[in-house]
PDB file of C-alpha atoms in Angstrom:
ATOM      1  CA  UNK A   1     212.097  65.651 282.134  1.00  0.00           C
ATOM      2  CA  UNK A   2     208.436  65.695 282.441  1.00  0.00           C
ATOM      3  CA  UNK A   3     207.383  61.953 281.524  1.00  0.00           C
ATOM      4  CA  UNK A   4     204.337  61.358 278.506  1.00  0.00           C
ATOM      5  CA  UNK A   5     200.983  60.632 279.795  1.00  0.00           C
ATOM      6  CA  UNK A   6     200.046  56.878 278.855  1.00  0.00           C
ATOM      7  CA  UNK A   7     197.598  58.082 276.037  1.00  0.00           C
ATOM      8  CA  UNK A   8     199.984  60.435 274.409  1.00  0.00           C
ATOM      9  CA  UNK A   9     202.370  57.451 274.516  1.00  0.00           C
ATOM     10  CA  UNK A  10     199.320  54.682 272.927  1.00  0.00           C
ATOM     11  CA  UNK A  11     199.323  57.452 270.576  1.00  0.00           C
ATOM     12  CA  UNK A  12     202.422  58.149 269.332  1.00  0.00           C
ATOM     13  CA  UNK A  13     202.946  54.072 269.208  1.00  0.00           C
ATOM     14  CA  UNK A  14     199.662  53.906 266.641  1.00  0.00           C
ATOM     15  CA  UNK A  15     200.955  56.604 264.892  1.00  0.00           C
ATOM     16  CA  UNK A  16     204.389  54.879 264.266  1.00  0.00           C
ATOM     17  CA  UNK A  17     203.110  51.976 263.403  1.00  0.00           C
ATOM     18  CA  UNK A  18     200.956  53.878 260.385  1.00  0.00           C
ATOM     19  CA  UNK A  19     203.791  56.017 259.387  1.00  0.00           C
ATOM     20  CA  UNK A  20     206.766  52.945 259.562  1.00  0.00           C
ATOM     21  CA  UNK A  21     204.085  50.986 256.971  1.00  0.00           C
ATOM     22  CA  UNK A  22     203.682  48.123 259.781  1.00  0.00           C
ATOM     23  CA  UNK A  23     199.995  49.198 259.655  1.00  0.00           C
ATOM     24  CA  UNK A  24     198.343  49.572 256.293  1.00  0.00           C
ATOM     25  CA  UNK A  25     195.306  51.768 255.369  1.00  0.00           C
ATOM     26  CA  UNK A  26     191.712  49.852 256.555  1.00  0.00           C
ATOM     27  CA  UNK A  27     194.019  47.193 258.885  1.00  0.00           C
ATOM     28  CA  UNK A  28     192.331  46.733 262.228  1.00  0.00           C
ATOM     29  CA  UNK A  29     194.123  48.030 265.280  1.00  0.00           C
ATOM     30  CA  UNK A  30     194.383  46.292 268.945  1.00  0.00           C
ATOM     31  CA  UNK A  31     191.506  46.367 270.928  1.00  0.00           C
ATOM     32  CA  UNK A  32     190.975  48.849 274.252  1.00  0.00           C
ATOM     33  CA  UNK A  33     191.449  45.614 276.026  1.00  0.00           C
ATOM     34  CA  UNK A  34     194.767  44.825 274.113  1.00  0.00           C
ATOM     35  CA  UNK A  35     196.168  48.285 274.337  1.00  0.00           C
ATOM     36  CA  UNK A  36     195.260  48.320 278.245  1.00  0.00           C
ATOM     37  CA  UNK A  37     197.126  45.186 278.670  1.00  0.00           C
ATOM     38  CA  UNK A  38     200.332  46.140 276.314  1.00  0.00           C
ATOM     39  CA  UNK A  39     201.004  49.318 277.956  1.00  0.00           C
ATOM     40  CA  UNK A  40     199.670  48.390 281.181  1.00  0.00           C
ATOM     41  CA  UNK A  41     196.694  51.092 281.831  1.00  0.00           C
ATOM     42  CA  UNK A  42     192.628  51.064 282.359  1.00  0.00           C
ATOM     43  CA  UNK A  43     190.951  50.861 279.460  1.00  0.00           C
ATOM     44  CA  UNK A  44     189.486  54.732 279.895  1.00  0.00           C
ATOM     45  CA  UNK A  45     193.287  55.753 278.688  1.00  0.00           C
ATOM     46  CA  UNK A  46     193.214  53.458 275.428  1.00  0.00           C
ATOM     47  CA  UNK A  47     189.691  54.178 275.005  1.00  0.00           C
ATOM     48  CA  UNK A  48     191.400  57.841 275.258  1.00  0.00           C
ATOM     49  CA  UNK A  49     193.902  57.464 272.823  1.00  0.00           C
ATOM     50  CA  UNK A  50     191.897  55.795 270.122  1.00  0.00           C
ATOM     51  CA  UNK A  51     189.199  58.224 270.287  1.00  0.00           C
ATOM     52  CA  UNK A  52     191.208  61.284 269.802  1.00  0.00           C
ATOM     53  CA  UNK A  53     193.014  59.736 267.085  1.00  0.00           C
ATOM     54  CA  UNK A  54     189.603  59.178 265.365  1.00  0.00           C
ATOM     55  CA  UNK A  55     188.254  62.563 266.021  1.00  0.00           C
ATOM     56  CA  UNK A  56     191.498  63.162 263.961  1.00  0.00           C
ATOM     57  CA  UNK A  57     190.184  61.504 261.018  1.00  0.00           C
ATOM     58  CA  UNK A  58     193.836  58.562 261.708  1.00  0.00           C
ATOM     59  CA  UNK A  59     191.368  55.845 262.862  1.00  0.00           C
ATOM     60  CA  UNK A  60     188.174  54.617 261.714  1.00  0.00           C
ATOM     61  CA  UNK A  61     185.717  52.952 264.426  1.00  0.00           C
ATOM     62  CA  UNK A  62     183.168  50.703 263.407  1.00  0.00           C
ATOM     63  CA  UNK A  63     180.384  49.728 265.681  1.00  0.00           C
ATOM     64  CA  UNK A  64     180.490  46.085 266.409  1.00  0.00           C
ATOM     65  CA  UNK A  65     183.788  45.338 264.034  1.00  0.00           C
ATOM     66  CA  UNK A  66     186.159  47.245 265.912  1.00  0.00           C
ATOM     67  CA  UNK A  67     188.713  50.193 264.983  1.00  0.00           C
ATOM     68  CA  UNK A  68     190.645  50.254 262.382  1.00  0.00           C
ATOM     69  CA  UNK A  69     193.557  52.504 259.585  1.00  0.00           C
ATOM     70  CA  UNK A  70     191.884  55.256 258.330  1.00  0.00           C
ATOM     71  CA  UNK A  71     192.086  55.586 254.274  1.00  0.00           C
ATOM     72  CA  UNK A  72     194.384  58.505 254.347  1.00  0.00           C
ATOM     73  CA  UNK A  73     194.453  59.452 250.385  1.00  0.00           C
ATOM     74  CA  UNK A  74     192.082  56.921 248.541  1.00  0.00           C
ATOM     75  CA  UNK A  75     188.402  58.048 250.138  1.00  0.00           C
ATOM     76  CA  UNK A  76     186.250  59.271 247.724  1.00  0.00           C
ATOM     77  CA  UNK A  77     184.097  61.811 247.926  1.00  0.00           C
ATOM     78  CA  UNK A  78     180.032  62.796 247.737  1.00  0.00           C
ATOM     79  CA  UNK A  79     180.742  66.247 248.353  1.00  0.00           C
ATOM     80  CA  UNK A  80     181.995  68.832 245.730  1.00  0.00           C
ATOM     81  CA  UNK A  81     184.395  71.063 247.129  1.00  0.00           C
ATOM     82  CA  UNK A  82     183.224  74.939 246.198  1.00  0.00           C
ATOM     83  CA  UNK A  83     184.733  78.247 247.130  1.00  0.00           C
ATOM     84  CA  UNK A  84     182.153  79.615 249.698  1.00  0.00           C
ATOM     85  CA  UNK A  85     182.232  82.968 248.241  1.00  0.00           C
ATOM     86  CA  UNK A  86     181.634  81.998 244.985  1.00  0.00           C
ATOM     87  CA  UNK A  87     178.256  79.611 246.195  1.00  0.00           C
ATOM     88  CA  UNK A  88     177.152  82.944 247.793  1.00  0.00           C
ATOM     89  CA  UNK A  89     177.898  85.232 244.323  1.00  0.00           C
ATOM     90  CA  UNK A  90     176.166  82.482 242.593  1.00  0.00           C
ATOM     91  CA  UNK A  91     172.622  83.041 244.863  1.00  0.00           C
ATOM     92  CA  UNK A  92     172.539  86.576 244.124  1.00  0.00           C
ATOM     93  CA  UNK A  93     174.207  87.455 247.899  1.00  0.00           C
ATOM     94  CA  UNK A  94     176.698  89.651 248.752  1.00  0.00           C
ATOM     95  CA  UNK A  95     179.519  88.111 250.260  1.00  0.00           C
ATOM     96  CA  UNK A  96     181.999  89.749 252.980  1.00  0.00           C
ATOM     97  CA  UNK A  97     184.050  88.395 255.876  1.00  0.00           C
ATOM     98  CA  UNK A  98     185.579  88.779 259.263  1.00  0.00           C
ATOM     99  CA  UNK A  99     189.259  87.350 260.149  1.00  0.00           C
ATOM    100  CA  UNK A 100     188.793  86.533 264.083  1.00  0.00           C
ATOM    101  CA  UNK A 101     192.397  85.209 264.175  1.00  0.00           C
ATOM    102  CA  UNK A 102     195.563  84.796 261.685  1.00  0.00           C
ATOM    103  CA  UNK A 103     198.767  83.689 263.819  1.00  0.00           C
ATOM    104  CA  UNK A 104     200.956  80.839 263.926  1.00  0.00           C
ATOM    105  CA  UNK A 105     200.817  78.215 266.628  1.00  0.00           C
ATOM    106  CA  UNK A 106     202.382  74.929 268.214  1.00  0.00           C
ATOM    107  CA  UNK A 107     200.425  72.135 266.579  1.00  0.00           C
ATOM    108  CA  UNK A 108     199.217  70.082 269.527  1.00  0.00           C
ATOM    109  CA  UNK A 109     199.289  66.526 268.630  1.00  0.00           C
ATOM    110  CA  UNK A 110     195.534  66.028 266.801  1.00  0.00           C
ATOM    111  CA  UNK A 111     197.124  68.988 264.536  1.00  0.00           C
ATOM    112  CA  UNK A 112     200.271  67.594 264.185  1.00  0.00           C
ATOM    113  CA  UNK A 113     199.390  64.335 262.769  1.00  0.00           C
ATOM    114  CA  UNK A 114     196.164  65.387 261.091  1.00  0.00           C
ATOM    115  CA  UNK A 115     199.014  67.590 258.964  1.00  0.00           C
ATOM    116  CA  UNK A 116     201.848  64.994 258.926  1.00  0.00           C
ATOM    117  CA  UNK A 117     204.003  67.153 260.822  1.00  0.00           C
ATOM    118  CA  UNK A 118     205.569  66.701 263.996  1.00  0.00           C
ATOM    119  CA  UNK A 119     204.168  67.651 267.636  1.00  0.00           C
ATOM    120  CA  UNK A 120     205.064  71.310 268.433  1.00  0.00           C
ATOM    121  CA  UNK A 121     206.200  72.496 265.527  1.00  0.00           C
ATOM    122  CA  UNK A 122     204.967  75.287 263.942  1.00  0.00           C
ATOM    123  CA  UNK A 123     201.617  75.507 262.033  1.00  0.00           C
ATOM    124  CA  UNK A 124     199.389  78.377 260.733  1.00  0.00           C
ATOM    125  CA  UNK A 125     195.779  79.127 262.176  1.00  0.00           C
ATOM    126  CA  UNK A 126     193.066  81.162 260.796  1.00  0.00           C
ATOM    127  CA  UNK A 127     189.650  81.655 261.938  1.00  0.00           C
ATOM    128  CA  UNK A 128     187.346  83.418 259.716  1.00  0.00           C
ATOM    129  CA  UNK A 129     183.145  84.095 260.008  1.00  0.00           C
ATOM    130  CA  UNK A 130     181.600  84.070 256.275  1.00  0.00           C
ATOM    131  CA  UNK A 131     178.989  86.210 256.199  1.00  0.00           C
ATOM    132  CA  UNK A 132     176.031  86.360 253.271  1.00  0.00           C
ATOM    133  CA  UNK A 133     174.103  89.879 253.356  1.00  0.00           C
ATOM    134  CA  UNK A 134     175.753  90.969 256.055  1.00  0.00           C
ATOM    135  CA  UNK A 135     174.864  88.116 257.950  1.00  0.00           C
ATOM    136  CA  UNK A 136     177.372  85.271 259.530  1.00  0.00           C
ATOM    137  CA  UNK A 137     177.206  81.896 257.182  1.00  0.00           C
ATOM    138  CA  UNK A 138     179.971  79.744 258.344  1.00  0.00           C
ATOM    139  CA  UNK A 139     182.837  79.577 261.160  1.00  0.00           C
ATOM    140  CA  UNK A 140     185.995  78.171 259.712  1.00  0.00           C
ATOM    141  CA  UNK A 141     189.217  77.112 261.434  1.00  0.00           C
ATOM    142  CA  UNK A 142     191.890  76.354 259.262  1.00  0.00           C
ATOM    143  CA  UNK A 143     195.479  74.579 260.171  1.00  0.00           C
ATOM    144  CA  UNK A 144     197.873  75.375 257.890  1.00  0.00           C
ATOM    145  CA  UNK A 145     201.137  73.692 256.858  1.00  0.00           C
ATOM    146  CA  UNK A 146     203.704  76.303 256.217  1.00  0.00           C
ATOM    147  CA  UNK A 147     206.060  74.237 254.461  1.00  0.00           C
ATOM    148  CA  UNK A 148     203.659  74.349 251.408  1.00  0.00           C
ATOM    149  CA  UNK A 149     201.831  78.018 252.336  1.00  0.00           C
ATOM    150  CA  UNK A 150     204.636  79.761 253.180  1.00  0.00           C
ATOM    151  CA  UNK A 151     202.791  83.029 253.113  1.00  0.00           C
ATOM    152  CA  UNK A 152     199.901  82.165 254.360  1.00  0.00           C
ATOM    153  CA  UNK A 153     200.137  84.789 257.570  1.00  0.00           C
ATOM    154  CA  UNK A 154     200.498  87.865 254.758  1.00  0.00           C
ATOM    155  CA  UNK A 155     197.267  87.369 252.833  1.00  0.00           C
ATOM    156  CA  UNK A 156     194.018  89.347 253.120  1.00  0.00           C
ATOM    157  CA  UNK A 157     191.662  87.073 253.956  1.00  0.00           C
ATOM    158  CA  UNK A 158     188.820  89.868 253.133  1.00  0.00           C
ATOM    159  CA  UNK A 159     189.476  89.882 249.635  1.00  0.00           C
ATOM    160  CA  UNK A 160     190.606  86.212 248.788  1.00  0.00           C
ATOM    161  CA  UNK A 161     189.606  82.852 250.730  1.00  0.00           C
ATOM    162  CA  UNK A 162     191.733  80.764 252.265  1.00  0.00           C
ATOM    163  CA  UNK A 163     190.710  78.178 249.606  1.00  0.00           C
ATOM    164  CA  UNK A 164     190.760  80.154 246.705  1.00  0.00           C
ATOM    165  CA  UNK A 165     194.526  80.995 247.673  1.00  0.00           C
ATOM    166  CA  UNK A 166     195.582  77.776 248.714  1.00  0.00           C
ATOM    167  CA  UNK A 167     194.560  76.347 245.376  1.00  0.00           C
ATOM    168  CA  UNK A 168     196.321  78.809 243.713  1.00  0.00           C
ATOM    169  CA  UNK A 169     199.723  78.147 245.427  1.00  0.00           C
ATOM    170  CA  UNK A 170     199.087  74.376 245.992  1.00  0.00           C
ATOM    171  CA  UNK A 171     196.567  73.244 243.575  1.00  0.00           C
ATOM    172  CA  UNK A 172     194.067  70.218 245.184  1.00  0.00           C
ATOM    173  CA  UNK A 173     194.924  66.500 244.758  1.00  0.00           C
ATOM    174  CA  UNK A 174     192.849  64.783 247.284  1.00  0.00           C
ATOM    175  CA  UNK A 175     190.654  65.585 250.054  1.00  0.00           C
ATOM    176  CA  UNK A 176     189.158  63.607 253.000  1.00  0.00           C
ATOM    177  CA  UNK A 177     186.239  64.857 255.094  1.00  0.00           C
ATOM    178  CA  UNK A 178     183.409  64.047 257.738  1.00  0.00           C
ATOM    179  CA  UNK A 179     179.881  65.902 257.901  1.00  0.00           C
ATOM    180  CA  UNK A 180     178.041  65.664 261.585  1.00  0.00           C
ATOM    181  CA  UNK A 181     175.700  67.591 263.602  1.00  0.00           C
ATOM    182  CA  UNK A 182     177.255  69.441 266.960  1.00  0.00           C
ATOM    183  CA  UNK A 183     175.616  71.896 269.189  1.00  0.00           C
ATOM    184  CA  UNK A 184     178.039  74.812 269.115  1.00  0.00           C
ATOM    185  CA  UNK A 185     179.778  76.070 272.289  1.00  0.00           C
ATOM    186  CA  UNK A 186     179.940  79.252 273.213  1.00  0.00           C
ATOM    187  CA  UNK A 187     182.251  81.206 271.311  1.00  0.00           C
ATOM    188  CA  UNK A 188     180.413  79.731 267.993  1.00  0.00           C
ATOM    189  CA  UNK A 189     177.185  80.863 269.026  1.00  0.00           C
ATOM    190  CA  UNK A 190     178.459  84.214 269.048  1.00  0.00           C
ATOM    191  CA  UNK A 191     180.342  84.324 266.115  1.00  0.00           C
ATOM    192  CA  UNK A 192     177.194  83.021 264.320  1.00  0.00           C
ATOM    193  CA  UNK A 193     174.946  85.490 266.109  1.00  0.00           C
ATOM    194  CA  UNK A 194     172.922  82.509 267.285  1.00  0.00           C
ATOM    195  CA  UNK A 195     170.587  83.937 270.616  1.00  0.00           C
ATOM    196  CA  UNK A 196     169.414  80.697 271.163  1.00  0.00           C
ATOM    197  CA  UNK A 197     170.863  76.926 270.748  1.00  0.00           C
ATOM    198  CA  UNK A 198     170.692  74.906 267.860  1.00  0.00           C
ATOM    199  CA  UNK A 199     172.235  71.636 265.939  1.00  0.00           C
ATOM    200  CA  UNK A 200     175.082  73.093 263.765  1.00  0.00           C
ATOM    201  CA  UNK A 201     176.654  71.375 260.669  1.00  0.00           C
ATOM    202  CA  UNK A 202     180.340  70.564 261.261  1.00  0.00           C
ATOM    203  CA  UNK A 203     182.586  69.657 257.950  1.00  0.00           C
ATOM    204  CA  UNK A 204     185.839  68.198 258.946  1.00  0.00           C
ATOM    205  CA  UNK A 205     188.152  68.799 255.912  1.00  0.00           C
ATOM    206  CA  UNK A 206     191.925  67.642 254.963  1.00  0.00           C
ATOM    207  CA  UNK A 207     192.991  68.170 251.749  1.00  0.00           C
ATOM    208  CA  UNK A 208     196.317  67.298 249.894  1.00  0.00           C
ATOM    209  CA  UNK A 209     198.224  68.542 247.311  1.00  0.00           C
ATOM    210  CA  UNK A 210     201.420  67.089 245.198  1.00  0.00           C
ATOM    211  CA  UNK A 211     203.747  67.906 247.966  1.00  0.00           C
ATOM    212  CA  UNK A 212     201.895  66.624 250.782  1.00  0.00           C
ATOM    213  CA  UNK A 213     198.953  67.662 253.554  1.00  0.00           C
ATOM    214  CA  UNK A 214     197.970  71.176 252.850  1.00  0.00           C
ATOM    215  CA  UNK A 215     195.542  71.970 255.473  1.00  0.00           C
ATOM    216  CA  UNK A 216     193.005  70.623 258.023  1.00  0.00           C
ATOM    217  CA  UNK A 217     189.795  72.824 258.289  1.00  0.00           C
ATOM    218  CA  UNK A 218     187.067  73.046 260.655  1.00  0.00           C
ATOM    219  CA  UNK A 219     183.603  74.629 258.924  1.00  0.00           C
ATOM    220  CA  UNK A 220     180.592  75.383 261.367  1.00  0.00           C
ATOM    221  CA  UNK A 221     177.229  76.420 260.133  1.00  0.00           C
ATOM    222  CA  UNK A 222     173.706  76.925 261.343  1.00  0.00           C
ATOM    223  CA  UNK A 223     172.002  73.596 260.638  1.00  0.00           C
ATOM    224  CA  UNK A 224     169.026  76.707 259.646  1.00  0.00           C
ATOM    225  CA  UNK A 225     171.138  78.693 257.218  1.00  0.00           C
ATOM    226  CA  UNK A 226     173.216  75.502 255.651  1.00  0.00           C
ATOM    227  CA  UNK A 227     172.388  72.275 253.793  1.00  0.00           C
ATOM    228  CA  UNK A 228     174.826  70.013 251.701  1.00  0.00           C
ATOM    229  CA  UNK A 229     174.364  68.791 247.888  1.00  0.00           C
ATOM    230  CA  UNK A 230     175.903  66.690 245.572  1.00  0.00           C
ATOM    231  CA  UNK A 231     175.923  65.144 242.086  1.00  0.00           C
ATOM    232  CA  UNK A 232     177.199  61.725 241.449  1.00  0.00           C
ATOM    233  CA  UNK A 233     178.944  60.425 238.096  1.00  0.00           C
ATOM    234  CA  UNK A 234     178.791  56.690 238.006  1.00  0.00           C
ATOM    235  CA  UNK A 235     181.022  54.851 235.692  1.00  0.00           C
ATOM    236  CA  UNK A 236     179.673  52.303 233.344  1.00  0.00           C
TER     237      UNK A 236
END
């Protein structure tokens, strides 16, 4: 039996504590130096296991204050969440797409957990290019949970988006996300068509539905082509 590297095991003890309720939603965690010490490693592997699990939007680090629960289903949001194809209709563009990838897959464990499922079971992945005028828009990689898309793998993704049809068959509760500039790797530079390097947009998306996590999406765009809005309702 092939024994757990330290991280994956920091990990999975984190992610117990969160799930068993031990750990409530904006409660600070142990420090690196705490988790080095518990579980007897450098601080590199806690530093490790903390960092991927906030990359997977579980943890929250805060410069100075330390790292602490995520809020899971409570964070509100500045960002209206629009059906791509319908913003391009809307600017007078004509809007097609590109399916790069439609399969199911073992969720690794950022997946997993960023989909409340367990390690290595089965999840759904598309990848799709959105393309205005016949030119590429946006990259997005989508996890899927199947339990609540069980069809996902059968739709035509050319003629329907992957949001438009998860709404439909799981309408939207709750979402969570995170906006920051990357500089794409290879494989998104070419998707995008992008000759030359440049700061990209990534939007890291989760979004719920009555029955649980729906999905976890990835969406890429040229920082040139892209730009974010909003409108804000205050209550009196």
């Amino acid at each position: 039996m092939t024994t757990q590297p330290k991280f994956a095991q920091i990990k999975q003890h984190i992610i117990a504590q969160i799930r068993s309720g031990a750990w409530q939603e904006d409660q600070q965690v142990p420090s690196e130096n705490a988790l080095s010490a518990q579980f007897r490693v450098s601080r590199m592997t806690a530093r490790r296991a903390l960092s991927e699990l906030t990359d997977a939007g579980i943890l929250t680090r805060s410069q100075g204050l330390g790292t602490f629960v995520a809020r899971f289903k409570s964070q509100s949001s500045l960002l209206e969440i629009r059906n791509i194809a319908d913003e391009v209709k809307e600017r007078g563009g004509h809007y097609t797409c590109v399916v790069l990838s439609l399969e199911s897959i073992a969720a690794i464990a950022p997946i997993a957990i960023a989909l409340g499922v367990e390690v290595d079971s089965q999840v759904y992945r598309s990848v799709l290019v959105h393309h205005e005028n016949e030119q590429p828009l946006q990259v997005e990689e989508r996890f899927v949970n199947p339990q609540l898309a069980p069809d996902y793998l059968q739709q035509d993704f050319t003629g329907i988006t992957p949001h438009e049809y998860l709404i439909q068959i799981a309408p939207l509760t709750e979402a969570r996300h995170t906006v920051e500039a990357i500089m794409p790797g290879p494989d998104i530079c070419q998707w995008l068509n992008m000759f030359h390097e440049e700061p990209c947009l990534q939007l890291i998306r989760r979004t719920w539905s009555q029955g649980g996590i729906v999905s976890f999406a990835r969406l890429i765009s040229p920082g040139s082509k892209y730009r974010l809005g909003g409108h804000l309702t205050f209550k009196k």
